[in-house]
Short mmCIF file of C-alpha atoms in Angstrom, two decimals:
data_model
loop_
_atom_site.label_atom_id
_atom_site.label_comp_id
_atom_site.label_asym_id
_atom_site.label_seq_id
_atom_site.Cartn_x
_atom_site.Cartn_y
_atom_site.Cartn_z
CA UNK A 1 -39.00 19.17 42.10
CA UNK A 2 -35.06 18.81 41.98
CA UNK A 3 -34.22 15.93 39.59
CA UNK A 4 -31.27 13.89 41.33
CA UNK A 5 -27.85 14.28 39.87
CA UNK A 6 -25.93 11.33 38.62
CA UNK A 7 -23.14 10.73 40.28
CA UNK A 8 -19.30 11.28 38.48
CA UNK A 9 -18.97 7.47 39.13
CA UNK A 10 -22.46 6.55 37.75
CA UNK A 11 -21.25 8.58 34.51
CA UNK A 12 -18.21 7.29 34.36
CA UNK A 13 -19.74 3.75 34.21
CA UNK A 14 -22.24 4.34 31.92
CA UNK A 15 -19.58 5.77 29.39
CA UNK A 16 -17.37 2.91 29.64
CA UNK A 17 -20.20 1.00 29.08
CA UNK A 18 -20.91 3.04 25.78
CA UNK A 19 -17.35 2.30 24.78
CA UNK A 20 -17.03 -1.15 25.65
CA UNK A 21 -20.03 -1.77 23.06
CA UNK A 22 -18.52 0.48 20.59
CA UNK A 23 -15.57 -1.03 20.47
CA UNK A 24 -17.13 -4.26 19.92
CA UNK A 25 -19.17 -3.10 17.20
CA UNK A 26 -16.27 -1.02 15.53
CA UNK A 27 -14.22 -4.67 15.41
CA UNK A 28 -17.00 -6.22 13.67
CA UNK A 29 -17.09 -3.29 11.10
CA UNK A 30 -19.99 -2.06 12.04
CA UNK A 31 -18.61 1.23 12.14
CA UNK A 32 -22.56 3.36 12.34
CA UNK A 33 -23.56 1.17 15.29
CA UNK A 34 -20.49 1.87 16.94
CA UNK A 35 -20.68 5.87 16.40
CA UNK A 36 -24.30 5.66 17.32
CA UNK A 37 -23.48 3.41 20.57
CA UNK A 38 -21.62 7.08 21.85
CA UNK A 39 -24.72 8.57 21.47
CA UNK A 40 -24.79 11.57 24.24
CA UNK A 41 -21.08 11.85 24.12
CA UNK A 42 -20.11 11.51 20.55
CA UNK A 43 -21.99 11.93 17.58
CA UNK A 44 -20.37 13.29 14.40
CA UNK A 45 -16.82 13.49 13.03
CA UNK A 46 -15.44 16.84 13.81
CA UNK A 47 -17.65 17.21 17.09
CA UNK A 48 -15.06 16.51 20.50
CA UNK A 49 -16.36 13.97 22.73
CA UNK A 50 -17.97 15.34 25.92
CA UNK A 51 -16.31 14.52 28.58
CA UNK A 52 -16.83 16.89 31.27
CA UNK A 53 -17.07 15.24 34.79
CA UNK A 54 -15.44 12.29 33.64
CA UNK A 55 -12.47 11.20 35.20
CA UNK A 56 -8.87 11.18 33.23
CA UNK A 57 -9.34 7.52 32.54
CA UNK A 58 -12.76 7.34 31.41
CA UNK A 59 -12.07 10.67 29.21
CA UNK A 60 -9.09 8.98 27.44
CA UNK A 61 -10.92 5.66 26.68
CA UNK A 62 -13.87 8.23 24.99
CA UNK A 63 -11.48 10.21 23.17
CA UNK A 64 -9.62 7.00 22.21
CA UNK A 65 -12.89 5.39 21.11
CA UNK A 66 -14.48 8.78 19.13
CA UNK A 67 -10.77 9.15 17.55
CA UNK A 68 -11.03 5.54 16.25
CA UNK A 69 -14.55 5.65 14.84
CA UNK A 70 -13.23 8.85 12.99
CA UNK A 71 -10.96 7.17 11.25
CA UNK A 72 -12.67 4.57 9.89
CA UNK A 73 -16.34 6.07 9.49
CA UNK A 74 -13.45 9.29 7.27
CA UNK A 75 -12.38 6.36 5.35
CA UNK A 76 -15.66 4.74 4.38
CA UNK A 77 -17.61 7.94 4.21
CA UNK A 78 -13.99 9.66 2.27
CA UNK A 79 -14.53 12.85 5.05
CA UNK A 80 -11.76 15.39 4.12
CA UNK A 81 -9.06 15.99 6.78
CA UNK A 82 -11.23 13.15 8.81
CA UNK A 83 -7.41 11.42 9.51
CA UNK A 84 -6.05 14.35 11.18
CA UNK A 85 -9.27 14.87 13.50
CA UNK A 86 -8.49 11.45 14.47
CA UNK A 87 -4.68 11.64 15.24
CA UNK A 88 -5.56 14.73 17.17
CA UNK A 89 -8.01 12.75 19.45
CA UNK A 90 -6.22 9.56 19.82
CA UNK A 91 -2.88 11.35 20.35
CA UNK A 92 -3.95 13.36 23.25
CA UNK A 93 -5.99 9.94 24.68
CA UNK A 94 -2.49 8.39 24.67
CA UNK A 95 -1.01 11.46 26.63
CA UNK A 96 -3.50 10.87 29.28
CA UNK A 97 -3.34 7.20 29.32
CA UNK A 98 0.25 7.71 29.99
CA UNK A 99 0.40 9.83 32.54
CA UNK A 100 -1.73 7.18 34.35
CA UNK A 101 0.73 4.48 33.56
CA UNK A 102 -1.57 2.62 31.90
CA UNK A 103 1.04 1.45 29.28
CA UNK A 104 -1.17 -1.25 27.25
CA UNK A 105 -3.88 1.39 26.31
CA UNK A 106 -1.00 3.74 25.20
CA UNK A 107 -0.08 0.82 22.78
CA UNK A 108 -3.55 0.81 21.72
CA UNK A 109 -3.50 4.40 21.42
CA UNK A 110 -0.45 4.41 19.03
CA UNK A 111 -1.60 1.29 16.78
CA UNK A 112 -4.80 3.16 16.01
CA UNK A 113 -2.25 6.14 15.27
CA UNK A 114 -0.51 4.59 12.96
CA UNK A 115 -3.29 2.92 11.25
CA UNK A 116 -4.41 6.42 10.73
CA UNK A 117 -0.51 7.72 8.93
CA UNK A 118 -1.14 4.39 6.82
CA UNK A 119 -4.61 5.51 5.59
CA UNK A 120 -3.06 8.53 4.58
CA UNK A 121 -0.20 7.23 3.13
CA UNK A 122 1.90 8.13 5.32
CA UNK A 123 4.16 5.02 5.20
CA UNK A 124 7.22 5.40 7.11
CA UNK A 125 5.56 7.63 10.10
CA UNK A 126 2.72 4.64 10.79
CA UNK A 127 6.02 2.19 10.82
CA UNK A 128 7.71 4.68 13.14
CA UNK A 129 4.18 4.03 15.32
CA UNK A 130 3.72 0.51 15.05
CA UNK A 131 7.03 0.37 15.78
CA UNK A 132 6.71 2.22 18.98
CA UNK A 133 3.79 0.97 20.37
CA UNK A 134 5.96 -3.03 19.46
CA UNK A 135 8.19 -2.37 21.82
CA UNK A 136 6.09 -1.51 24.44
CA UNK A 137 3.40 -4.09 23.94
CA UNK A 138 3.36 -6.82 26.61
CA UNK A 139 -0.47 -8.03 25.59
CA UNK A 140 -0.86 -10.85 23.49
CA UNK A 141 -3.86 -9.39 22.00
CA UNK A 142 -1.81 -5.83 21.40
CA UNK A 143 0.90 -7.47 19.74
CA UNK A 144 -1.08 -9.24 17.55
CA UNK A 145 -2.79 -6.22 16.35
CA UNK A 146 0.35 -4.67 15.57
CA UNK A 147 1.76 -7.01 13.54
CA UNK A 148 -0.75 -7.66 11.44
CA UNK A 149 -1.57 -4.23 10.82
CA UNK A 150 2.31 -3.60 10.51
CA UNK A 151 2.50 -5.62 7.76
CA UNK A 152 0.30 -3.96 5.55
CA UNK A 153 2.91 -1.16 5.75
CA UNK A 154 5.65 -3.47 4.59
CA UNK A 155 3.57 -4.76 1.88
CA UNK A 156 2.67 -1.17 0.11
CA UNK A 157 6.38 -0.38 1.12
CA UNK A 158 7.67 -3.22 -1.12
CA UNK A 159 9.08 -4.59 1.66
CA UNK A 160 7.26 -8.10 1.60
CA UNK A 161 9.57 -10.38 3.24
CA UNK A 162 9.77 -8.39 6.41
CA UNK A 163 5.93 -8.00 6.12
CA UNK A 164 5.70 -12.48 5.64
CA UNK A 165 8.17 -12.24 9.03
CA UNK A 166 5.85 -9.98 11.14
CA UNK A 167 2.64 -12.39 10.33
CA UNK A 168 4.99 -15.18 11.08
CA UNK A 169 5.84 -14.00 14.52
CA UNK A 170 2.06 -13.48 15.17
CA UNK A 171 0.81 -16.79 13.82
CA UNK A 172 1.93 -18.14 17.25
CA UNK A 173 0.62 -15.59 19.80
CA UNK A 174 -2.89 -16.52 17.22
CA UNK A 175 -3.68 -19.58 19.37
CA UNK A 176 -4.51 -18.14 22.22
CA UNK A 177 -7.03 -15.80 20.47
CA UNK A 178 -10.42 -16.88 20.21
CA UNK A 179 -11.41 -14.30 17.39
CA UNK A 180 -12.78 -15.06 14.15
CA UNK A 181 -12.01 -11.27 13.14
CA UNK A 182 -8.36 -11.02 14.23
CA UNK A 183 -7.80 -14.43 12.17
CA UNK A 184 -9.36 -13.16 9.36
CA UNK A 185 -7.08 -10.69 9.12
CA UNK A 186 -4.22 -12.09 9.81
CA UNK A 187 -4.77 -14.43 6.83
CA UNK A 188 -6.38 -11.08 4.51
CA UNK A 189 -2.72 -9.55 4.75
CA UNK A 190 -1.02 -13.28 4.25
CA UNK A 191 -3.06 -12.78 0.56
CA UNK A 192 -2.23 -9.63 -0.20
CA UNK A 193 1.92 -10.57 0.52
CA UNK A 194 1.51 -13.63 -1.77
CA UNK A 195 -0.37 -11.51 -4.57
CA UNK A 196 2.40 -9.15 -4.70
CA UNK A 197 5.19 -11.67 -4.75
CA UNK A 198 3.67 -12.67 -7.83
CA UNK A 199 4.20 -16.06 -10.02
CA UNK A 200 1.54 -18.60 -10.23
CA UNK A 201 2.95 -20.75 -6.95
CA UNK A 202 2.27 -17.54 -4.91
CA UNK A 203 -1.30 -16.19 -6.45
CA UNK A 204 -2.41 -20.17 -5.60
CA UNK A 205 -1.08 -19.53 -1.98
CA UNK A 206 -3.02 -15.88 -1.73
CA UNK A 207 -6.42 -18.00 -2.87
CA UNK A 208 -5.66 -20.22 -0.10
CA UNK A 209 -5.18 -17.17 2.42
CA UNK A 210 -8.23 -15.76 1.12
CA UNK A 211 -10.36 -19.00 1.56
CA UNK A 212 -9.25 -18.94 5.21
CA UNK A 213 -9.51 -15.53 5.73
CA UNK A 214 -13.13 -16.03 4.47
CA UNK A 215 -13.86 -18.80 6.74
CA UNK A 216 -12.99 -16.82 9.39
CA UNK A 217 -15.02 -13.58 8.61
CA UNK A 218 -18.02 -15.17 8.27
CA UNK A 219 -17.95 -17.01 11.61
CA UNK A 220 -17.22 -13.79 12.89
CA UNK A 221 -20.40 -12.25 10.93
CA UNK A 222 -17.67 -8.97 9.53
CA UNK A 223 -19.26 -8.58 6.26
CA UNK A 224 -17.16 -5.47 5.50
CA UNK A 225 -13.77 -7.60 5.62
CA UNK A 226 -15.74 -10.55 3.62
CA UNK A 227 -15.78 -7.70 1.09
CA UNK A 228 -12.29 -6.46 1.05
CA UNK A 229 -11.54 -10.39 0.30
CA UNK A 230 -13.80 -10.51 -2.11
CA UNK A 231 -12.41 -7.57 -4.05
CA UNK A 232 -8.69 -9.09 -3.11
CA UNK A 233 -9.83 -12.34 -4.53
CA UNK A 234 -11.09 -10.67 -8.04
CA UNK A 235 -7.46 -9.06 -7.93
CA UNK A 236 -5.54 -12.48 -8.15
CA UNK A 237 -8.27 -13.89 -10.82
CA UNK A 238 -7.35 -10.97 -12.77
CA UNK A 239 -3.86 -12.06 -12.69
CA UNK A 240 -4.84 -15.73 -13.96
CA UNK A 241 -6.49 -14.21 -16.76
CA UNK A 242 -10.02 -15.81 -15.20
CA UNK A 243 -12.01 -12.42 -15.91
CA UNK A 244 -15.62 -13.82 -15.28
CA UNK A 245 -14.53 -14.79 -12.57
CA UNK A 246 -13.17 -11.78 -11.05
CA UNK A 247 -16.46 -9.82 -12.67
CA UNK A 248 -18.65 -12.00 -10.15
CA UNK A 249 -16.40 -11.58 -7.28
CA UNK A 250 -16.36 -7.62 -7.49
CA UNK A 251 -19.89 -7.60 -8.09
CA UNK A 252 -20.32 -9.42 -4.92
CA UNK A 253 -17.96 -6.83 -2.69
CA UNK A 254 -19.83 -4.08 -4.67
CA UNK A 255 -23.31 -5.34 -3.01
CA UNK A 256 -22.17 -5.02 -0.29
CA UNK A 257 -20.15 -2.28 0.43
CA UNK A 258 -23.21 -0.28 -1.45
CA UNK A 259 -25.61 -1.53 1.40
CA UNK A 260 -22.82 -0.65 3.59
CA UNK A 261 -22.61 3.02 2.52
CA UNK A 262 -18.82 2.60 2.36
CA UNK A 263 -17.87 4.79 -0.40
CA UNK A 264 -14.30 4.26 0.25
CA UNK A 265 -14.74 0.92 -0.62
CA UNK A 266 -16.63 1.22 -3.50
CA UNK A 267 -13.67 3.31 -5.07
CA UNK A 268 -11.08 0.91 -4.85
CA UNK A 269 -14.11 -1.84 -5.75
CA UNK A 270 -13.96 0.61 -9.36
CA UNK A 271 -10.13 0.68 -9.24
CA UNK A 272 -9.76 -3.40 -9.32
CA UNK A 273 -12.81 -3.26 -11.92
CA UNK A 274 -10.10 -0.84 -13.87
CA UNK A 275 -7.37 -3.14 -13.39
CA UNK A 276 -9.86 -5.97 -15.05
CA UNK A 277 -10.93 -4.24 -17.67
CA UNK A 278 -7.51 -3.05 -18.81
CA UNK A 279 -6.15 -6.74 -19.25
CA UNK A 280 -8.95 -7.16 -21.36
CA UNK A 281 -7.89 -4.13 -23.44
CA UNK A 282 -11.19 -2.72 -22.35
CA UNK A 283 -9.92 1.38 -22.35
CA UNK A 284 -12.68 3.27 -22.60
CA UNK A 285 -14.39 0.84 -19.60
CA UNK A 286 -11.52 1.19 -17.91
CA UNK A 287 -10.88 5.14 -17.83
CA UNK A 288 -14.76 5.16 -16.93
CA UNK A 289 -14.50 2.46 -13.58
CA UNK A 290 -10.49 4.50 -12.45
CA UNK A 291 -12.75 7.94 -13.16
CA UNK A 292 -15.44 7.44 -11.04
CA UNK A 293 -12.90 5.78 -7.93
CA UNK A 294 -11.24 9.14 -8.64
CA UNK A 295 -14.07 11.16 -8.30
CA UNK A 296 -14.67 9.55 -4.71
CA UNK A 297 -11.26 9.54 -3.27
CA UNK A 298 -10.57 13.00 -4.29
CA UNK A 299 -13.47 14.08 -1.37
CA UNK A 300 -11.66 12.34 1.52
CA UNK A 301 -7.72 11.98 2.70
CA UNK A 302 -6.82 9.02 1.73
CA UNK A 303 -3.97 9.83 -0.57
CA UNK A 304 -2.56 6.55 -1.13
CA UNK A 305 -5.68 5.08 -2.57
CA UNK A 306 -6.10 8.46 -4.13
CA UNK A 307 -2.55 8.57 -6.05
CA UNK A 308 -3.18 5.05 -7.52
CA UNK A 309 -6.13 5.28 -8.75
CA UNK A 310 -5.05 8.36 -10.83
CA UNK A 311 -2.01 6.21 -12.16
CA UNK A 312 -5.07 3.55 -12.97
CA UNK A 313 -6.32 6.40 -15.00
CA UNK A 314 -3.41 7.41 -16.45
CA UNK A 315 -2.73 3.75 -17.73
CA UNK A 316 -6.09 3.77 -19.33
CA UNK A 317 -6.29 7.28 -21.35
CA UNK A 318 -2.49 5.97 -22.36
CA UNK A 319 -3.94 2.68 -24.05
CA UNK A 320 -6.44 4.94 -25.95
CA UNK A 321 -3.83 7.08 -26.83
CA UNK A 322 -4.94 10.33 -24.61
CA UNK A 323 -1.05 10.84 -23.84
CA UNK A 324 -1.18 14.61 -22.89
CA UNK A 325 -4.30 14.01 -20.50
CA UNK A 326 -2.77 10.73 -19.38
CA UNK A 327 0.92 12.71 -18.48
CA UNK A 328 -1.17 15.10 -16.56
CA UNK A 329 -3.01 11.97 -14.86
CA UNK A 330 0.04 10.30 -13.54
CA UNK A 331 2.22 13.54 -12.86
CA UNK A 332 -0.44 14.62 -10.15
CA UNK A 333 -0.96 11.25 -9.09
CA UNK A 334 3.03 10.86 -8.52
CA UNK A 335 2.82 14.48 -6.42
CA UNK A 336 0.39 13.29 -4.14
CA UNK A 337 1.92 10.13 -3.28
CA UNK A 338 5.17 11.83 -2.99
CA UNK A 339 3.71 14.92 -0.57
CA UNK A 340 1.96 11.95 1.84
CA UNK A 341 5.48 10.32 2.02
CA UNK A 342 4.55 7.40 -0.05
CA UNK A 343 7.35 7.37 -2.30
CA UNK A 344 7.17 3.57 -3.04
CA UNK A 345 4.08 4.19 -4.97
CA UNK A 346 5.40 7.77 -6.32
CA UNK A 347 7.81 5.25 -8.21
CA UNK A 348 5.54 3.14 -9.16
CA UNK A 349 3.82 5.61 -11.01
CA UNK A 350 6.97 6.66 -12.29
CA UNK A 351 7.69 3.38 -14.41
CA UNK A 352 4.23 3.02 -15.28
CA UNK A 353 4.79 6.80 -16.82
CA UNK A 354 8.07 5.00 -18.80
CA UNK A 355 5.90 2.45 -20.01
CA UNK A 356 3.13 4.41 -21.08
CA UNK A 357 4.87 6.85 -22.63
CA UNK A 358 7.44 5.54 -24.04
CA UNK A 359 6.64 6.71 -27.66
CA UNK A 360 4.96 10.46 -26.40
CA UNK A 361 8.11 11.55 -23.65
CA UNK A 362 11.74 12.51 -25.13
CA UNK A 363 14.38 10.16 -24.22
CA UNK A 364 15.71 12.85 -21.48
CA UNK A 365 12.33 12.62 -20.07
CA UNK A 366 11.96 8.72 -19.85
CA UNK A 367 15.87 8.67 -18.48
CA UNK A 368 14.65 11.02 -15.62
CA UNK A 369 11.60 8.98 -14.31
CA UNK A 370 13.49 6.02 -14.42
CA UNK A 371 15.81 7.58 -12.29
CA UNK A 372 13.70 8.69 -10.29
CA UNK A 373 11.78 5.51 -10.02
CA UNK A 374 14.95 3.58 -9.31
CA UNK A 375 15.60 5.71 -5.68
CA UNK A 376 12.45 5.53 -4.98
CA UNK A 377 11.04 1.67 -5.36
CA UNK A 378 13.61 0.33 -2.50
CA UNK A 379 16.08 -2.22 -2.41
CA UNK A 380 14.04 -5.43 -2.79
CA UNK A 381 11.17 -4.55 -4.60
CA UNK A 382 8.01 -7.23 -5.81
CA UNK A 383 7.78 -9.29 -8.87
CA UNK A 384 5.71 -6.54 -10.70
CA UNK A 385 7.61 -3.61 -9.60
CA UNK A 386 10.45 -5.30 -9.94
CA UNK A 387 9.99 -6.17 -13.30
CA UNK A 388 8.80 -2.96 -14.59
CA UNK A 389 12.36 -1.50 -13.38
CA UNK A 390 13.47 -3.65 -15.98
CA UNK A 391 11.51 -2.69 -18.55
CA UNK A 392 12.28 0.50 -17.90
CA UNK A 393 15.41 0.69 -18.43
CA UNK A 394 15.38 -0.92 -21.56
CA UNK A 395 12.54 1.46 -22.71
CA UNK A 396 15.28 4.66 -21.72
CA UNK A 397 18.05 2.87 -23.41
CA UNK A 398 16.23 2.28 -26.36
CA UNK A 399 14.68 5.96 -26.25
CA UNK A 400 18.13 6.97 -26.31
CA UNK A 401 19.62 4.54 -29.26
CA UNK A 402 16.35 5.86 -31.47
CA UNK A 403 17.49 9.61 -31.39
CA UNK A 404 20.44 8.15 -32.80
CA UNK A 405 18.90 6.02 -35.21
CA UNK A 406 16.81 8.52 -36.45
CA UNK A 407 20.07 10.38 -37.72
CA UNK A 408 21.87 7.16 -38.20
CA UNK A 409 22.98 7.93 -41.81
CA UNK A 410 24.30 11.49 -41.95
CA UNK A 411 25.46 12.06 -38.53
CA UNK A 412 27.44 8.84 -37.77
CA UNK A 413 30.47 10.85 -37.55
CA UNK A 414 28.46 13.32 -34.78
CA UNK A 415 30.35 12.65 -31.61
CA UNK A 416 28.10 14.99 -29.77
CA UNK A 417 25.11 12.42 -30.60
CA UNK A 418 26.80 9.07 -30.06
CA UNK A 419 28.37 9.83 -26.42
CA UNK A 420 24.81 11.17 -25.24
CA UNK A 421 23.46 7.77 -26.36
CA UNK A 422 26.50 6.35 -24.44
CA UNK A 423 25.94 8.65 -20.60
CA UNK A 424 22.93 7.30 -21.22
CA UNK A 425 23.53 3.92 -21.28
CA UNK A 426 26.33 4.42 -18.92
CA UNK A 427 24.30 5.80 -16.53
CA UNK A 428 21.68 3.15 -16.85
CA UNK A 429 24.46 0.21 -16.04
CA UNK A 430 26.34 2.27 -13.41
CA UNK A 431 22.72 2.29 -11.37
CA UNK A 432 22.16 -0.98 -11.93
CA UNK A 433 25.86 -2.42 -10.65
CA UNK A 434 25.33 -0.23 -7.60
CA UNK A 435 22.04 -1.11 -6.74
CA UNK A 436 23.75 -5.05 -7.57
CA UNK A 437 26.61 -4.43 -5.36
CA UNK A 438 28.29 -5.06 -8.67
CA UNK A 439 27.04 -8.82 -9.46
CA UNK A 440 27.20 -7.88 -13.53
CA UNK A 441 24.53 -11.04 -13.71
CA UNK A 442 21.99 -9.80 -11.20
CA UNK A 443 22.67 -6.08 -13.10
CA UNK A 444 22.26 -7.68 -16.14
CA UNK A 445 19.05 -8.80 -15.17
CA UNK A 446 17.82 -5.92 -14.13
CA UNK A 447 18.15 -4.28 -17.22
CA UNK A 448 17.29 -7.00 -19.28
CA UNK A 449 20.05 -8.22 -21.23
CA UNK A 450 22.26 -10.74 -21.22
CA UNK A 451 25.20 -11.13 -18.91
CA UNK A 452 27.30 -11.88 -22.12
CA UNK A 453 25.77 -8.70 -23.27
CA UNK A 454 26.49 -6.60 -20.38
CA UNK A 455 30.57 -7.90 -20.40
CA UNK A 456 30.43 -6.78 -23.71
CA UNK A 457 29.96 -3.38 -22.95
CA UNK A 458 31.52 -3.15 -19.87
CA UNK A 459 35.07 -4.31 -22.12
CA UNK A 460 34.37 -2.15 -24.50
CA UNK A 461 31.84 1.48 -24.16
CA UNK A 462 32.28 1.65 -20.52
CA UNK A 463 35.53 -0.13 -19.01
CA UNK A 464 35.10 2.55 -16.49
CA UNK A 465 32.56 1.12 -14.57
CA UNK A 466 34.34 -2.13 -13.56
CA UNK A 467 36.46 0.00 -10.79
CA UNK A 468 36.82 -3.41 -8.48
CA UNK A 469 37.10 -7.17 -9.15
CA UNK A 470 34.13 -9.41 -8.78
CA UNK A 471 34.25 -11.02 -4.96
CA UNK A 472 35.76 -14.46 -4.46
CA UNK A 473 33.23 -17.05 -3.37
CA UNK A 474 33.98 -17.50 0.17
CA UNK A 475 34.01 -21.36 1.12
CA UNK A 476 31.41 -22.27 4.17
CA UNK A 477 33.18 -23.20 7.77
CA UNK A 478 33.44 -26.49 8.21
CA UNK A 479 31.99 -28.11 11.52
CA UNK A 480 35.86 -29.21 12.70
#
């Protein structure tokens, strides 16, 4: 007997089906359901969708769907090269999608793209994406994706108030989107801006964000998101020195991103737990918790996450004086943010290597990061970053006066000595009156002295650097 054959429009029903419900499931975080709701046409990361007999639409929304799941199930399960599978499927989804002209799911295509750069740390290529896939957004739902997720780049970029202006121009298009999940987020990635502006006013505001973002999880039943908050929340209770507190909350995202099988997770779970146990001057714990997130993220592609929990490391073995292991700790942990593009949080690593350090690196060394640091943190970075510029450049100045002092008594009359202590305090204030536009108080405050301080030198070691007159005040037009 001849079994009947299903007909290409049958399939092609029953696989949209399949990917309707997948996609459901993946926005809920229930990234295993999803995978297994592809069942007969996707299975495992690395396997290509089957798609034979399927028409060009279909096809694209199952590569689309199969390139997505890859992604996140790479992330949670840390699958190496698991990122690239998935560009390579969603990129050649969007191909097909556009040669249909059907320009919204092309914009879908590319967010998930760029999502993908960002998990990789691939910062300025997923802004290139969301960028893209902005302008050609015309859904309300599409946009809103984007921007949220866009922000997220800003944020790791350093580049908060642009990310505060993209959640901003979504908080709008918000009411007319019944979705607990999409609010959620939205309000997740209002947290994490506040957190990073720092101050007390602004870790208030991200407990706020997080209380709504909470709310709004849990009507929407995404316990893998309730996590991430609850992990974000033990973050800002570090900051307010409430360390029970934050304890309970990442024992609580622990739970359940163990039940969860999210590995991923788990690591930067350990990597906050790190953070927590280093303002308690906890080293040993500390080295342990930033170890074992190590230990995880070094399996899958995520080189972002990867890169800072090695400078987590790094900070610990440093506190219990481990300084060669701890050099070696942040030097790879600077490469690999630097080779994935992330070169906000190559810097980052940088000053935390000045800081360190300081005592262990010669005062050529510390001058170097700092340098290096200073091109790489941007133009506007956060309150923390911000401020460890600043104490970095005091630690290199001061590096540099010691090899002096050491000598202080015989070699006064060394000229050799005293005018490398002066490039390198020359060098020092000439970055920080370019990077000031040459405001001598806001330079002065970046390297943490005085402005009275800074004249002083300017007058007398390095009369050089004043090449142009500060800027008149201009006077505001009048209304007449």
């Amino acid at each position: 007997m001849i079994e009947p054959q299903v007909s290409s429009t049958n399939q092609d029903f029953q696989v949209r089906q399949k990917c309707e419900l997948a996609k459901h499931l993946e926005n809920a975080g229930d990234y295993e359901a999803a995978r297994k709701a592809l069942a007969g046409f996707w299975g495992e990361i690395g396997e290509r969708p089957t798609a034979a007999g399927l028409g060009p639409a279909t096809k694209a929304e199952l590569l689309l769907r199969a390139g997505s799941l890859t992604g996140w199930l790479g992330s949670a399960q840390q699958v190496p090269q698991a990122q690239e599978i998935a560009k390579d499927l969603i990129a050649e989804s969007a191909r097909i999608f556009a040669s249909l002209g059907q320009h919204e799911k092309v914009v879908e295509a590319q967010t998930d793209l760029a999502i993908c750069y960002w998990r990789a740390g691939a910062l300025e290529e997923a802004a290139v994406w969301f960028q893209e896939a902005l302008s050609r957004a015309s859904s309300v739902e599409n946009r809103v994706r984007i921007l949220i997720n866009r922000a997220i780049v800003e944020i790791f970029s350093n580049r908060l108030d642009e990310a505060l202006n993209h959640l901003s121009e979504a908080a709008p298009l918000l009411e007319e989107i019944d979705d607990h999940a999409t609010h959620g987020r939205y309000h997740m990635q209002r947290a994490i801006a506040f957190k990073r502006l720092g101050r007390r006013d602004n870790l208030d505001r991200a407990l706020i964000e997080n209380a709504a973002a909470s709310f709004h999880l849990e009507q929407a039943r995404h316990a893998r998101y309730l996590a991430r908050v609850e992990n974000n929340i033990a973050g800002i209770l570090m900051e307010l020195q409430r360390f029970d507190e934050a304890l309970e909350h990442l024992n609580k995202a622990r739970q359940i991103f163990t039940e969860l099988k999210d590995d991923g997770s788990i690591a930067q779970v350990n990597e906050t737990l790190a953070h927590v146990f280093l303002a308690q001057q906890r080293g040993a714990e500390a080295e342990q918790a930033a170890a074992k997130a190590v230990e995880i993220l070094e399996h899958g592609d995520e080189q972002a996450l990867l890169s800072e929990a090695l400078t987590t490391r790094g900070i610990a073995l440093s506190q219990m004086g481990r300084y060669q292991e701890a050099l070696e700790i942040f030097s790879r942990g600077a490469q690999i943010a630097e080779v994935a593009g992330d070169r906000v949080s190559s810097g980052r690593t940088r000053l935390m290597m000045v800081e360190q350090l300081e005592h262990y690196l010669p005062p050529e060394d510390l001058f170097t990061l700092y340098h290096e640091a200073d091109e790489r943190v941007g133009e506007a970075p956060d309150s923390n970053t911000g401020d460890r510029l600043r104490s970095a450049a005091r630690i290199a100045i001061a590096a540099a006066l010691r090899v002096a002092g050491t000598t202080i008594e015989e070699t006064l009359s060394n000229s050799s000595l005293k005018e490398e202590v002066r490039r390198y305090e020359g060098e020092l204030i000439k970055r920080a009156l370019e990077r000031t536009d040459g405001q001598v108080t806001s330079a002065a405050r970046m390297l943490g002295i005085t402005h009275q301080g800074l004249c002083e030198m300017l007058k007398t070691r390095h009369q050089s650097l004043r090449i142009r007159p500060p800027r008149m005040r201009q006077r505001p037009l009048s209304d007449e």
